[in-house]
PDB file of C-alpha atoms in Angstrom:
ATOM      1  CA  UNK A 548      -2.675  16.243   7.364  1.00 84.00           C
ATOM      2  CA  UNK A 549       0.496  18.141   8.251  1.00 91.00           C
ATOM      3  CA  UNK A 550       2.318  20.685   6.104  1.00 95.00           C
ATOM      4  CA  UNK A 551       5.951  21.360   6.959  1.00 97.00           C
ATOM      5  CA  UNK A 552       8.194  24.297   6.066  1.00 98.00           C
ATOM      6  CA  UNK A 553      11.884  24.347   6.982  1.00 98.00           C
ATOM      7  CA  UNK A 554      14.013  27.446   7.495  1.00 98.00           C
ATOM      8  CA  UNK A 555      17.350  28.480   8.949  1.00 98.00           C
ATOM      9  CA  UNK A 556      19.758  26.942   6.486  1.00 97.00           C
ATOM     10  CA  UNK A 557      22.745  28.805   5.104  1.00 97.00           C
ATOM     11  CA  UNK A 558      26.502  28.952   4.659  1.00 98.00           C
ATOM     12  CA  UNK A 559      28.724  28.580   7.713  1.00 98.00           C
ATOM     13  CA  UNK A 560      32.379  27.871   8.353  1.00 98.00           C
ATOM     14  CA  UNK A 561      33.516  24.627   9.898  1.00 98.00           C
ATOM     15  CA  UNK A 562      33.138  24.769  13.668  1.00 98.00           C
ATOM     16  CA  UNK A 563      30.208  27.141  13.439  1.00 98.00           C
ATOM     17  CA  UNK A 564      26.565  26.702  14.381  1.00 98.00           C
ATOM     18  CA  UNK A 565      23.155  26.880  12.754  1.00 98.00           C
ATOM     19  CA  UNK A 566      19.643  26.407  14.055  1.00 98.00           C
ATOM     20  CA  UNK A 567      17.075  24.900  11.724  1.00 98.00           C
ATOM     21  CA  UNK A 568      13.369  25.332  12.272  1.00 98.00           C
ATOM     22  CA  UNK A 569      10.388  23.491  10.885  1.00 98.00           C
ATOM     23  CA  UNK A 570       6.981  25.142  11.072  1.00 98.00           C
ATOM     24  CA  UNK A 571       4.027  22.788  10.974  1.00 96.00           C
ATOM     25  CA  UNK A 572       0.471  23.582  10.032  1.00 94.00           C
ATOM     26  CA  UNK A 573      -2.546  21.703  11.303  1.00 79.00           C
ATOM     27  CA  UNK A 574      -3.878  21.000  14.728  1.00 68.00           C
ATOM     28  CA  UNK A 575      -2.398  17.507  14.974  1.00 89.00           C
ATOM     29  CA  UNK A 576       1.295  18.387  15.148  1.00 92.00           C
ATOM     30  CA  UNK A 577       1.515  17.254  18.762  1.00 92.00           C
ATOM     31  CA  UNK A 578       0.351  13.754  17.850  1.00 93.00           C
ATOM     32  CA  UNK A 579       3.253  13.120  15.457  1.00 96.00           C
ATOM     33  CA  UNK A 580       6.797  12.073  16.078  1.00 97.00           C
ATOM     34  CA  UNK A 581       9.149  14.307  14.110  1.00 97.00           C
ATOM     35  CA  UNK A 582      12.446  13.733  12.404  1.00 98.00           C
ATOM     36  CA  UNK A 583      15.251  15.487  10.590  1.00 98.00           C
ATOM     37  CA  UNK A 584      16.886  13.895   7.575  1.00 98.00           C
ATOM     38  CA  UNK A 585      19.521  15.129   5.142  1.00 98.00           C
ATOM     39  CA  UNK A 586      20.611  14.440   1.619  1.00 98.00           C
ATOM     40  CA  UNK A 587      23.990  15.341   0.183  1.00 97.00           C
ATOM     41  CA  UNK A 588      24.588  15.506  -3.586  1.00 93.00           C
ATOM     42  CA  UNK A 589      24.842  12.045  -5.070  1.00 95.00           C
ATOM     43  CA  UNK A 590      23.907  10.343  -1.819  1.00 97.00           C
ATOM     44  CA  UNK A 591      20.770   8.809  -0.391  1.00 97.00           C
ATOM     45  CA  UNK A 592      18.662  10.654   2.145  1.00 98.00           C
ATOM     46  CA  UNK A 593      19.783   9.718   5.651  1.00 98.00           C
ATOM     47  CA  UNK A 594      18.462   9.957   9.174  1.00 98.00           C
ATOM     48  CA  UNK A 595      19.801  12.731  11.400  1.00 98.00           C
ATOM     49  CA  UNK A 596      17.590  12.992  14.498  1.00 98.00           C
ATOM     50  CA  UNK A 597      14.074  12.257  15.739  1.00 98.00           C
ATOM     51  CA  UNK A 598      11.842  13.128  18.661  1.00 98.00           C
ATOM     52  CA  UNK A 599       8.657  11.502  19.901  1.00 97.00           C
ATOM     53  CA  UNK A 600       5.341  13.321  20.040  1.00 94.00           C
ATOM     54  CA  UNK A 601       5.782  14.620  23.583  1.00 92.00           C
ATOM     55  CA  UNK A 602       9.541  15.093  23.429  1.00 90.00           C
ATOM     56  CA  UNK A 603      10.073  12.211  25.805  1.00 91.00           C
ATOM     57  CA  UNK A 604      12.552  10.385  23.619  1.00 96.00           C
ATOM     58  CA  UNK A 605      15.152  11.612  21.178  1.00 97.00           C
ATOM     59  CA  UNK A 606      17.318   9.691  18.725  1.00 97.00           C
ATOM     60  CA  UNK A 607      20.443  10.706  16.839  1.00 98.00           C
ATOM     61  CA  UNK A 608      22.634   9.368  14.098  1.00 98.00           C
ATOM     62  CA  UNK A 609      26.084   8.503  15.395  1.00 98.00           C
ATOM     63  CA  UNK A 610      27.607  11.087  13.061  1.00 98.00           C
ATOM     64  CA  UNK A 611      25.812  13.970  14.803  1.00 98.00           C
ATOM     65  CA  UNK A 612      25.526  12.718  18.374  1.00 98.00           C
ATOM     66  CA  UNK A 613      26.917  15.274  20.811  1.00 98.00           C
ATOM     67  CA  UNK A 614      26.823  18.062  18.224  1.00 98.00           C
ATOM     68  CA  UNK A 615      23.152  18.309  17.205  1.00 98.00           C
ATOM     69  CA  UNK A 616      20.099  18.712  19.436  1.00 98.00           C
ATOM     70  CA  UNK A 617      16.520  18.157  18.337  1.00 98.00           C
ATOM     71  CA  UNK A 618      13.648  19.805  20.179  1.00 98.00           C
ATOM     72  CA  UNK A 619      10.003  20.685  19.681  1.00 97.00           C
ATOM     73  CA  UNK A 620       7.453  23.177  20.945  1.00 96.00           C
ATOM     74  CA  UNK A 621       3.978  21.722  20.543  1.00 95.00           C
ATOM     75  CA  UNK A 622       2.339  24.968  21.617  1.00 94.00           C
ATOM     76  CA  UNK A 623       3.995  26.727  18.676  1.00 95.00           C
ATOM     77  CA  UNK A 624       3.868  23.787  16.228  1.00 96.00           C
ATOM     78  CA  UNK A 625       7.609  24.061  15.762  1.00 97.00           C
ATOM     79  CA  UNK A 626      10.456  21.591  15.445  1.00 98.00           C
ATOM     80  CA  UNK A 627      14.088  22.686  15.805  1.00 98.00           C
ATOM     81  CA  UNK A 628      17.549  21.312  15.173  1.00 98.00           C
ATOM     82  CA  UNK A 629      20.459  23.052  16.872  1.00 98.00           C
ATOM     83  CA  UNK A 630      23.649  22.184  15.029  1.00 98.00           C
ATOM     84  CA  UNK A 631      26.989  22.951  16.661  1.00 98.00           C
ATOM     85  CA  UNK A 632      30.584  22.262  15.665  1.00 98.00           C
ATOM     86  CA  UNK A 633      29.533  21.842  12.067  1.00 98.00           C
ATOM     87  CA  UNK A 634      31.770  19.917   9.690  1.00 98.00           C
ATOM     88  CA  UNK A 635      32.029  20.031   5.884  1.00 97.00           C
ATOM     89  CA  UNK A 636      30.502  16.552   5.765  1.00 97.00           C
ATOM     90  CA  UNK A 637      27.325  18.006   7.294  1.00 98.00           C
ATOM     91  CA  UNK A 638      26.700  19.827   4.008  1.00 98.00           C
ATOM     92  CA  UNK A 639      23.333  18.700   2.657  1.00 98.00           C
ATOM     93  CA  UNK A 640      19.722  19.621   2.150  1.00 98.00           C
ATOM     94  CA  UNK A 641      17.965  19.105   5.479  1.00 98.00           C
ATOM     95  CA  UNK A 642      14.354  17.931   5.620  1.00 98.00           C
ATOM     96  CA  UNK A 643      11.901  17.708   8.482  1.00 98.00           C
ATOM     97  CA  UNK A 644       9.309  14.961   8.448  1.00 98.00           C
ATOM     98  CA  UNK A 645       6.332  13.759  10.479  1.00 97.00           C
ATOM     99  CA  UNK A 646       5.532  10.185  11.477  1.00 96.00           C
ATOM    100  CA  UNK A 647       2.542   8.677  13.312  1.00 94.00           C
ATOM    101  CA  UNK A 648       4.887   6.048  14.809  1.00 93.00           C
ATOM    102  CA  UNK A 649       6.822   6.134  18.074  1.00 90.00           C
ATOM    103  CA  UNK A 650       9.280   3.350  17.272  1.00 90.00           C
ATOM    104  CA  UNK A 651      11.688   2.845  14.414  1.00 90.00           C
ATOM    105  CA  UNK A 652      11.985   6.568  13.808  1.00 95.00           C
ATOM    106  CA  UNK A 653      15.297   6.231  11.957  1.00 94.00           C
ATOM    107  CA  UNK A 654      13.493   4.735   8.931  1.00 94.00           C
ATOM    108  CA  UNK A 655      12.469   7.092   6.129  1.00 96.00           C
ATOM    109  CA  UNK A 656       9.569   4.896   5.094  1.00 96.00           C
ATOM    110  CA  UNK A 657       7.759   5.497   8.382  1.00 95.00           C
ATOM    111  CA  UNK A 658       7.351   9.208   7.731  1.00 97.00           C
ATOM    112  CA  UNK A 659       4.187  10.356   6.001  1.00 95.00           C
ATOM    113  CA  UNK A 660       4.815  14.080   5.556  1.00 96.00           C
ATOM    114  CA  UNK A 661       7.911  15.941   4.380  1.00 97.00           C
ATOM    115  CA  UNK A 662       8.997  19.527   4.033  1.00 97.00           C
ATOM    116  CA  UNK A 663      10.699  20.967   0.954  1.00 97.00           C
ATOM    117  CA  UNK A 664      14.135  21.123   2.558  1.00 98.00           C
ATOM    118  CA  UNK A 665      16.667  23.803   3.465  1.00 98.00           C
ATOM    119  CA  UNK A 666      20.276  23.904   2.277  1.00 98.00           C
ATOM    120  CA  UNK A 667      23.119  23.778   4.782  1.00 98.00           C
ATOM    121  CA  UNK A 668      26.626  24.365   3.459  1.00 98.00           C
ATOM    122  CA  UNK A 669      29.687  24.079   5.689  1.00 98.00           C
ATOM    123  CA  UNK A 670      32.943  25.427   4.295  1.00 97.00           C
ATOM    124  CA  UNK A 671      36.334  24.161   5.397  1.00 94.00           C
TER     125      UNK A 671
END
């Protein structure tokens, strides 16, 4: 089992940057693919980015490609999301999640474990 705790959210002006972190407990972190999702008020939770267990492959939503970077440190059981050139439409609660799969990582239903979320607010 994996327990996930996100941090690093906050309020930032448009064009600014934030770095989200997700701390994982358990000795099996390195065997899971990891993803970031977000949910804005009144909207469904959506895929943001994912990374395979060894960091060999990364995937991004078109809306964040070129601005966000996902990375992981298996030695420290940590997942990160560097977010640059933030836009007001990036405002949402951001969640990290763990999946035993290596394909189809854009699908919410493939993730078994979820964190509690961290709020990101981008002002215009």
